[in-house]
Tab-separated table of C-alpha atoms and ligand atoms in Angstrom:
chain	number	residue	atom	x	y	z
A	836	MET	CA	-18.282	-35.012	-3.293
A	837	TYR	CA	-16.079	-35.207	-0.223
A	838	ASN	CA	-16.490	-37.713	2.539
A	839	ILE	CA	-14.799	-36.789	5.825
A	840	GLU	CA	-14.784	-39.754	8.206
A	841	LYS	CA	-12.749	-38.331	11.057
A	842	THR	CA	-11.755	-34.913	12.374
A	843	TYR	CA	-9.167	-34.096	15.025
A	844	ASN	CA	-9.377	-30.803	16.944
A	845	PRO	CA	-6.081	-30.558	18.849
A	846	LYS	CA	-5.691	-27.632	21.281
A	847	SER	CA	-1.917	-27.959	21.669
A	848	ILE	CA	1.122	-28.797	19.590
A	849	ASN	CA	1.565	-32.041	21.539
A	850	SER	CA	-1.961	-33.198	20.674
A	851	LEU	CA	-1.388	-32.132	17.063
A	852	LEU	CA	1.728	-34.313	16.874
A	853	GLU	CA	-0.247	-37.234	18.307
A	854	ALA	CA	-3.081	-36.732	15.814
A	855	MET	CA	-0.559	-36.587	12.975
A	856	GLU	CA	1.110	-39.777	14.145
A	857	GLU	CA	-2.226	-41.583	14.496
A	858	SER	CA	-3.541	-40.507	11.090
A	859	GLY	CA	-0.224	-40.939	9.188
A	860	THR	CA	-0.493	-40.237	5.444
A	861	GLU	CA	-4.314	-40.010	5.675
A	862	GLY	CA	-4.332	-36.875	7.863
A	863	LYS	CA	-4.733	-33.456	6.212
A	864	ILE	CA	-4.141	-30.260	8.187
A	865	ILE	CA	-6.826	-27.611	7.900
A	866	ALA	CA	-6.184	-24.122	9.319
A	867	GLY	CA	-8.525	-21.376	8.032
A	868	GLY	CA	-9.846	-23.818	5.428
A	869	THR	CA	-10.016	-21.168	2.670
A	870	ASP	CA	-7.964	-23.351	0.309
A	871	VAL	CA	-8.708	-26.828	1.731
A	872	VAL	CA	-12.490	-26.473	1.663
A	873	VAL	CA	-12.464	-25.199	-1.932
A	874	LYS	CA	-10.283	-28.164	-2.935
A	875	LEU	CA	-12.516	-30.650	-1.085
A	876	ILE	CA	-15.604	-29.289	-2.827
A	877	ASP	CA	-13.872	-29.332	-6.227
A	878	GLY	CA	-12.616	-32.869	-5.633
A	879	ALA	CA	-9.009	-31.676	-6.019
A	880	ILE	CA	-8.205	-33.517	-2.757
A	881	ASN	CA	-10.021	-36.525	-1.349
A	882	THR	CA	-8.765	-36.834	2.195
A	883	LYS	CA	-10.997	-38.570	4.753
A	884	VAL	CA	-9.207	-37.291	7.873
A	885	LEU	CA	-8.943	-33.600	8.740
A	886	ILE	CA	-6.727	-32.209	11.500
A	887	ASP	CA	-8.030	-28.761	12.423
A	888	VAL	CA	-5.199	-26.613	13.832
A	889	SER	CA	-7.266	-23.431	14.220
A	890	ALA	CA	-7.623	-23.771	18.029
A	891	ILE	CA	-3.889	-24.169	18.712
A	892	LYS	CA	-2.926	-20.886	20.398
A	893	GLU	CA	0.763	-21.924	20.443
A	894	MET	CA	0.755	-21.449	16.644
A	895	GLN	CA	-0.804	-17.973	16.775
A	896	PHE	CA	1.778	-15.323	17.585
A	897	ILE	CA	3.748	-12.399	16.247
A	898	ARG	CA	6.848	-11.767	18.352
A	899	GLU	CA	10.314	-10.276	18.214
A	900	VAL	CA	13.112	-12.467	19.555
A	901	GLU	CA	16.740	-11.257	19.532
A	902	GLY	CA	16.343	-9.062	16.459
A	903	LYS	CA	14.239	-11.606	14.593
A	904	ILE	CA	10.510	-11.458	13.904
A	905	GLN	CA	8.664	-14.762	14.246
A	906	ILE	CA	5.120	-15.277	12.954
A	907	GLY	CA	3.211	-18.417	13.987
A	908	ALA	CA	1.739	-20.431	11.097
A	909	GLY	CA	-1.745	-20.024	12.605
A	910	THR	CA	-1.595	-16.205	12.404
A	911	THR	CA	-4.278	-14.728	10.148
A	912	PHE	CA	-3.761	-12.006	7.557
A	913	SER	CA	-5.994	-9.677	9.608
A	914	GLU	CA	-3.687	-10.146	12.613
A	915	ILE	CA	-0.684	-9.172	10.475
A	916	GLU	CA	-2.617	-6.228	9.051
A	917	ASP	CA	-3.484	-4.959	12.557
A	918	HIS	CA	-0.051	-5.444	14.163
A	919	ASN	CA	2.003	-2.325	14.808
A	920	LEU	CA	5.282	-4.208	14.165
A	921	PHE	CA	4.569	-4.057	10.437
A	922	GLU	CA	4.495	-0.283	10.025
A	923	GLY	CA	7.296	1.889	8.620
A	924	ARG	CA	10.243	0.262	6.847
A	925	ILE	CA	8.685	-3.204	6.793
A	926	LYS	CA	5.209	-2.139	5.693
A	927	GLY	CA	5.568	-4.220	2.499
A	928	LEU	CA	4.637	-7.309	4.536
A	929	LYS	CA	1.428	-5.707	5.754
A	930	GLU	CA	0.672	-4.598	2.191
A	931	GLY	CA	0.998	-8.239	1.081
A	932	ALA	CA	-1.448	-9.375	3.798
A	933	MET	CA	-3.907	-6.608	2.932
A	934	GLU	CA	-4.049	-7.720	-0.710
A	935	VAL	CA	-5.384	-11.182	0.152
A	936	GLY	CA	-9.025	-11.751	-0.901
A	937	SER	CA	-11.762	-10.074	1.134
A	938	PRO	CA	-11.941	-9.176	4.863
A	939	GLN	CA	-13.664	-12.539	5.520
A	940	ILE	CA	-10.828	-14.432	3.808
A	941	ARG	CA	-8.234	-12.385	5.710
A	942	ASN	CA	-9.968	-13.125	9.032
A	943	ALA	CA	-9.838	-16.892	8.427
A	944	GLY	CA	-6.837	-17.426	6.119
A	945	THR	CA	-3.471	-18.005	7.752
A	946	ILE	CA	0.100	-17.343	6.764
A	947	GLY	CA	0.846	-21.076	7.245
A	948	GLY	CA	-1.971	-22.030	4.860
A	949	ASN	CA	-0.809	-19.510	2.268
A	950	ILE	CA	2.732	-20.914	2.368
A	951	CYS	CA	1.857	-24.636	2.562
A	952	ASN	CA	-0.761	-24.418	-0.176
A	953	ALA	CA	2.243	-23.492	-2.382
A	954	SER	CA	0.249	-21.586	-4.985
A	955	PRO	CA	2.290	-19.387	-7.336
A	956	ALA	CA	-0.205	-16.610	-6.523
A	957	ALA	CA	0.250	-16.666	-2.729
A	958	ASP	CA	0.449	-12.980	-1.801
A	959	ILE	CA	2.388	-13.203	1.450
A	960	VAL	CA	5.186	-15.268	-0.094
A	961	PRO	CA	7.000	-12.620	-2.237
A	962	PRO	CA	7.448	-10.218	0.739
A	963	LEU	CA	8.682	-13.134	2.864
A	964	LEU	CA	11.141	-14.188	0.136
A	965	ALA	CA	12.351	-10.595	-0.146
A	966	LEU	CA	12.892	-10.657	3.648
A	967	ASN	CA	14.938	-13.863	3.240
A	968	ALA	CA	12.547	-15.665	5.610
A	969	LYS	CA	13.114	-19.103	7.037
A	970	VAL	CA	10.467	-21.689	7.879
A	971	VAL	CA	10.585	-23.611	11.140
A	972	LEU	CA	9.019	-27.069	10.862
A	973	GLN	CA	8.072	-29.283	13.770
A	974	SER	CA	7.676	-33.045	14.056
A	975	LYS	CA	8.021	-35.579	16.894
A	976	GLU	CA	11.751	-35.601	16.090
A	977	GLY	CA	12.058	-31.880	16.882
A	978	LEU	CA	12.476	-28.650	14.905
A	979	ARG	CA	13.869	-28.271	11.389
A	980	LYS	CA	14.729	-24.875	9.921
A	981	MET	CA	15.183	-24.077	6.245
A	982	ASN	CA	15.045	-21.178	3.796
A	983	LEU	CA	11.497	-20.474	2.671
A	984	GLU	CA	12.814	-20.447	-0.895
A	985	ASP	CA	13.986	-24.064	-0.575
A	986	PHE	CA	10.719	-25.164	1.067
A	987	PHE	CA	8.869	-24.883	-2.261
A	988	MET	CA	9.086	-27.911	-4.512
A	989	GLY	CA	6.835	-26.869	-7.396
A	990	LYS	CA	3.193	-25.910	-7.723
A	991	GLY	CA	1.234	-27.182	-4.719
A	992	LYS	CA	4.272	-28.957	-3.216
A	993	VAL	CA	6.356	-28.165	-0.149
A	994	ASP	CA	9.144	-30.012	1.632
A	995	LEU	CA	7.077	-31.375	4.555
A	996	ALA	CA	7.567	-34.951	5.756
A	997	VAL	CA	4.708	-37.095	7.062
A	998	GLY	CA	4.167	-36.099	10.700
A	999	GLU	CA	5.700	-32.639	10.181
A	1000	PHE	CA	3.956	-29.261	10.120
A	1001	LEU	CA	4.881	-25.604	9.656
A	1002	TYR	CA	5.277	-24.063	13.101
A	1003	TYR	CA	6.422	-20.506	12.291
A	1004	VAL	CA	8.303	-18.267	9.873
A	1005	GLU	CA	11.224	-16.123	10.934
A	1006	PHE	CA	13.201	-13.245	9.438
A	1007	GLU	CA	15.594	-10.520	10.571
A	1008	GLN	CA	13.921	-7.319	11.750
A	1009	ILE	CA	14.749	-4.706	9.155
A	1010	ASN	CA	17.031	-1.874	10.136
A	1011	HIS	CA	17.971	1.694	9.429
A	1012	ALA	CA	18.603	2.234	5.675
A	1013	GLN	CA	16.562	-0.861	4.725
A	1014	GLY	CA	13.044	-0.869	3.277
A	1015	LEU	CA	10.464	-3.343	1.965
A	1016	GLY	CA	7.964	-2.476	-0.779
A	1017	PHE	CA	5.118	-4.528	-2.253
A	1018	GLU	CA	2.804	-4.025	-5.190
A	1019	LYS	CA	0.142	-6.215	-6.733
A	1020	LEU	CA	-1.716	-6.028	-9.975
A	1021	GLY	CA	-4.649	-8.327	-10.361
A	1022	PRO	CA	-8.380	-8.827	-10.380
A	1023	ARG	CA	-8.821	-6.895	-7.126
A	1024	LYS	CA	-7.359	-3.878	-8.873
A	1025	ALA	CA	-10.112	-4.260	-11.499
A	1026	LEU	CA	-7.776	-5.320	-14.293
A	1027	ALA	CA	-8.773	-8.501	-16.035
A	1028	ILE	CA	-5.256	-9.831	-16.560
A	1029	SER	CA	-3.272	-12.492	-14.751
A	1030	LYS	CA	-2.238	-11.068	-11.461
A	1031	ILE	CA	1.353	-10.418	-10.587
A	1032	CYS	CA	2.815	-9.249	-7.331
A	1033	THR	CA	6.313	-8.030	-6.610
A	1034	ALA	CA	8.182	-7.392	-3.379
A	1035	VAL	CA	11.468	-5.496	-3.128
A	1036	PHE	CA	13.817	-5.331	-0.141
A	1037	ILE	CA	16.580	-2.732	-0.428
A	1038	GLU	CA	19.471	-1.518	1.715
A	1039	LEU	CA	21.131	1.767	0.781
A	1040	ASP	CA	24.162	3.528	2.186
A	1041	GLN	CA	24.390	7.300	2.649
A	1042	ASP	CA	25.685	7.743	-0.927
A	1043	LEU	CA	22.680	5.809	-2.259
A	1044	ILE	CA	24.797	2.793	-3.172
A	1045	VAL	CA	22.659	-0.362	-3.154
A	1046	GLN	CA	24.229	-2.474	-0.410
A	1047	ASP	CA	21.681	-5.269	-0.667
A	1048	ILE	CA	18.620	-6.007	-2.762
A	1049	ARG	CA	16.171	-8.887	-2.944
A	1050	ILE	CA	13.351	-8.948	-5.482
A	1051	ALA	CA	10.606	-11.598	-5.461
A	1052	ASN	CA	7.666	-12.163	-7.780
A	1053	GLY	CA	4.429	-14.095	-7.493
A	1054	SER	CA	2.305	-15.669	-10.246
A	1055	LEU	CA	5.054	-16.036	-12.823
A	1056	GLY	CA	6.330	-19.553	-12.210
A	1057	PRO	CA	5.380	-22.765	-10.353
A	1058	ASN	CA	6.014	-20.900	-7.072
A	1059	SER	CA	6.966	-17.356	-6.146
A	1060	LEU	CA	10.599	-16.729	-6.991
A	1061	ARG	CA	13.584	-14.426	-6.549
A	1062	GLU	CA	14.732	-12.374	-9.551
A	1063	ARG	CA	18.487	-12.659	-9.117
A	1064	GLU	CA	19.383	-11.405	-12.608
A	1065	VAL	CA	17.714	-8.079	-11.845
A	1066	GLU	CA	19.181	-7.986	-8.328
A	1067	LYS	CA	22.685	-8.297	-9.864
A	1068	ILE	CA	22.154	-5.147	-11.939
A	1069	LEU	CA	21.335	-3.066	-8.863
A	1070	LYS	CA	23.664	-4.485	-6.216
A	1071	GLY	CA	26.757	-2.376	-5.485
A	1072	GLU	CA	25.644	0.416	-7.845
A	1073	LYS	CA	24.592	3.990	-7.172
A	1074	LEU	CA	20.842	4.387	-7.375
A	1075	THR	CA	20.439	6.824	-10.279
A	1076	ALA	CA	17.491	7.311	-12.629
A	1077	GLU	CA	19.536	5.508	-15.320
A	1078	LEU	CA	20.165	2.511	-13.058
A	1079	LYS	CA	16.465	2.239	-12.183
A	1080	GLU	CA	15.616	2.405	-15.881
A	1081	LYS	CA	18.160	-0.343	-16.617
A	1082	ALA	CA	16.719	-2.525	-13.841
A	1083	GLN	CA	13.172	-1.955	-15.085
A	1084	ARG	CA	14.168	-3.021	-18.597
A	1085	ALA	CA	15.918	-6.140	-17.265
A	1086	PHE	CA	12.899	-6.965	-15.097
A	1087	LYS	CA	10.590	-6.625	-18.088
A	1088	ASP	CA	12.869	-8.841	-20.231
A	1089	VAL	CA	13.053	-11.581	-17.575
A	1090	ILE	CA	9.278	-11.621	-17.167
A	1091	ASN	CA	8.688	-11.418	-20.899
A	1092	HIS	CA	10.840	-14.452	-21.374
A	1093	ARG	CA	8.787	-16.334	-18.785
A	1094	LEU	CA	5.434	-15.263	-20.216
A	1095	LYS	CA	6.451	-16.140	-23.787
A	1096	GLY	CA	3.504	-17.481	-25.757
A	1097	ARG	CA	0.866	-16.214	-23.331
A	1098	SER	CA	-1.787	-13.858	-24.680
A	1099	GLY	CA	-1.701	-10.097	-24.070
A	1100	VAL	CA	2.031	-10.045	-23.330
A	1101	ALA	CA	2.533	-6.584	-24.837
A	1102	PHE	CA	-0.076	-5.077	-22.512
A	1103	LYS	CA	1.234	-7.011	-19.548
A	1104	GLU	CA	4.756	-5.713	-20.201
A	1105	GLU	CA	3.842	-2.147	-19.303
A	1106	ALA	CA	1.776	-3.262	-16.315
A	1107	ILE	CA	4.624	-5.447	-15.042
A	1108	ARG	CA	7.077	-2.577	-15.375
A	1109	GLY	CA	4.711	-0.398	-13.365
A	1110	VAL	CA	4.334	-2.996	-10.586
A	1111	PHE	CA	8.121	-3.373	-10.279
A	1112	ASN	CA	8.622	0.375	-10.316
A	1113	SER	CA	6.051	0.921	-7.581
A	1114	ALA	CA	7.484	-1.824	-5.303
A	1115	LEU	CA	11.019	-0.482	-5.854
A	1116	GLU	CA	10.074	3.140	-5.153
A	1117	LYS	CA	8.222	2.141	-1.963
A	1118	SER	CA	11.262	0.192	-0.747
A	1119	ILE	CA	13.572	3.163	-1.464
A	1120	LYS	CA	11.270	5.627	0.273
A	1121	ARG	CA	11.134	3.391	3.361
A	1122	ALA	CA	14.905	2.834	3.400
A	1123	LEU	CA	15.309	6.615	3.497
A	1124	ILE	CA	12.874	7.187	6.397
B	88	FAD	C1	-12.456	-16.216	-2.298
B	88	FAD	C2	-10.978	-16.456	-2.053
B	88	FAD	C3	-10.086	-15.446	-2.344
B	88	FAD	C4	-8.729	-15.632	-2.132
B	88	FAD	N1	-7.853	-14.625	-2.437
B	88	FAD	C5	-6.536	-14.786	-2.232
B	88	FAD	C6	-5.618	-13.733	-2.546
B	88	FAD	O1	-5.996	-12.652	-3.007
B	88	FAD	N2	-4.315	-13.964	-2.313
B	88	FAD	C7	-3.850	-15.140	-1.808
B	88	FAD	O2	-2.644	-15.289	-1.594
B	88	FAD	N3	-4.686	-16.160	-1.496
B	88	FAD	C8	-6.021	-16.013	-1.706
B	88	FAD	N4	-6.879	-17.044	-1.416
B	88	FAD	C9	-6.338	-18.326	-0.966
B	88	FAD	C10	-6.334	-18.547	0.565
B	88	FAD	O3	-7.212	-17.694	1.245
B	88	FAD	C11	-4.919	-18.371	1.159
B	88	FAD	O4	-3.991	-19.201	0.502
B	88	FAD	C12	-4.876	-18.646	2.681
B	88	FAD	O5	-3.695	-18.132	3.193
B	88	FAD	C13	-4.948	-20.103	3.036
B	88	FAD	O6	-4.854	-20.201	4.450
B	88	FAD	P1	-5.810	-21.167	5.279
B	88	FAD	O7	-5.449	-21.004	6.695
B	88	FAD	O8	-7.225	-20.940	4.909
B	88	FAD	O9	-5.290	-22.574	4.706
B	88	FAD	P2	-6.045	-23.959	4.609
B	88	FAD	O10	-7.020	-23.924	3.494
B	88	FAD	O11	-6.548	-24.390	5.926
B	88	FAD	O12	-4.788	-24.864	4.209
B	88	FAD	C14	-4.068	-24.651	2.997
B	88	FAD	C15	-2.979	-25.713	2.848
B	88	FAD	O13	-1.976	-25.528	3.832
B	88	FAD	C16	-1.843	-26.688	4.664
B	88	FAD	N5	-1.530	-26.167	5.990
B	88	FAD	C17	-2.162	-25.144	6.638
B	88	FAD	N6	-1.512	-24.850	7.776
B	88	FAD	C18	-0.460	-25.692	7.856
B	88	FAD	C19	0.601	-25.869	8.800
B	88	FAD	N7	0.733	-25.096	9.904
B	88	FAD	N8	1.539	-26.842	8.556
B	88	FAD	C20	1.430	-27.613	7.447
B	88	FAD	N9	0.464	-27.499	6.524
B	88	FAD	C21	-0.468	-26.539	6.724
B	88	FAD	C22	-3.147	-27.443	4.518
B	88	FAD	O14	-3.000	-28.834	4.750
B	88	FAD	C23	-3.466	-27.135	3.053
B	88	FAD	O15	-2.710	-27.980	2.197
B	88	FAD	C24	-8.252	-16.889	-1.616
B	88	FAD	C25	-9.179	-17.899	-1.303
B	88	FAD	C26	-10.529	-17.698	-1.519
B	88	FAD	C27	-11.507	-18.792	-1.190
C-alpha cells in the first residue's frame, strides 16, 4: 500500500522548479495521474512525495510558433482531440489521441504523462515520432531540447535528470503534399490480441515520388520505434501498387522478426499488414488533399 507523506501543488513553473529542488530524488511528478496512481496502488512505485503539475497553466497550451507546433506537456488528449489545428493533413495526431482509453482517461491523461511514462504502448508517441518531434525539457539550468526518439531509454525510462521536467513537445507544421496517418489495432477494437499502432508521415511530389517518409510503431519493442528498413524501400521511389506491396511485405517481415516466439504470430501477421496499410493509405490521401 502506498504512503504519501508530502504533496506539492505548484501553480507556476517557478514553483515547480522549487518543489523539485526541495524534494530532490524523492519527488515524483503527477499530472493526470492515470499511470502514477495505478502504479502506486500496484506497488510498482513507492514514492512518498508527489508534485502535482495539473494546475500549472503555463504547461497547458497548443500553439503555432514560426511554422512549428508546440504542445505543452500538461495538455490532455481531449484538448488535442478538440483542437482545430489537428484536422486535415495532420489528423493522424488527433487519431492517436482519440485512441487513448476512455473519455475519462482522455480528459485527465496528458501528452507529457504518456511520453514520460515511456510505455511501449503509448498511443501518442508513434504519431509524434513520425512527425520527427522534439522534446523541450526544463530545469533550473534552463531549457534542453532533444529528439523525442533519443529521449527514450528503454521501457519505463526517459532521459530526464533530477530537477528536470518535460515542458513541451515541438514539431514542424506539416505542409502541402505531406500527410500523417495513424491506425491502431487492440483491445478497444474488440480483438483480443496484443495491440499495435502505426503512424506514417509521407511527402509526395506531383509525380507521386516519395520525397520523405517516416514510419513509427508502438507495442513492438521496449519503446515505440521508427521502422527505417521499411522507410528505405519507399523513399525516392514512385508510389505504385507494386511498391506498396513490397513495403507491406518488408513491414510484415520486420515485425515478424521482432515477434518471433510469441503466440499467434501467423494471425497477427495479417492484422499487422492491415494496420500498416491503413496508416499508409490515410497518409497518402492526406498528402494529396
Ligand atoms: C484505464 C486506462 C486505460 C488506458 N488506456 C490507454 C491507451 O489506450 N493508450 C495509452 O497510450 N495509454 C493509456 N493509458 C495510460 C495513461 O492514461 C496515459 O499514459 C496517460 O497519457 C498518462 O498521462 P497522465 O497525465 O495521467 O500521467 P501521470 O500518470 O500523471 O504520469 C505518468 C508518468 O509521467 C511522469 N510525468 C508526467 N508529466 C510529466 C512532465 N511534464 N515532466 C516529467 N515527467 C512527467 C510522471 O512522473 C509519471 O512517471 C490508460 C490508463 C488507464 C488507467
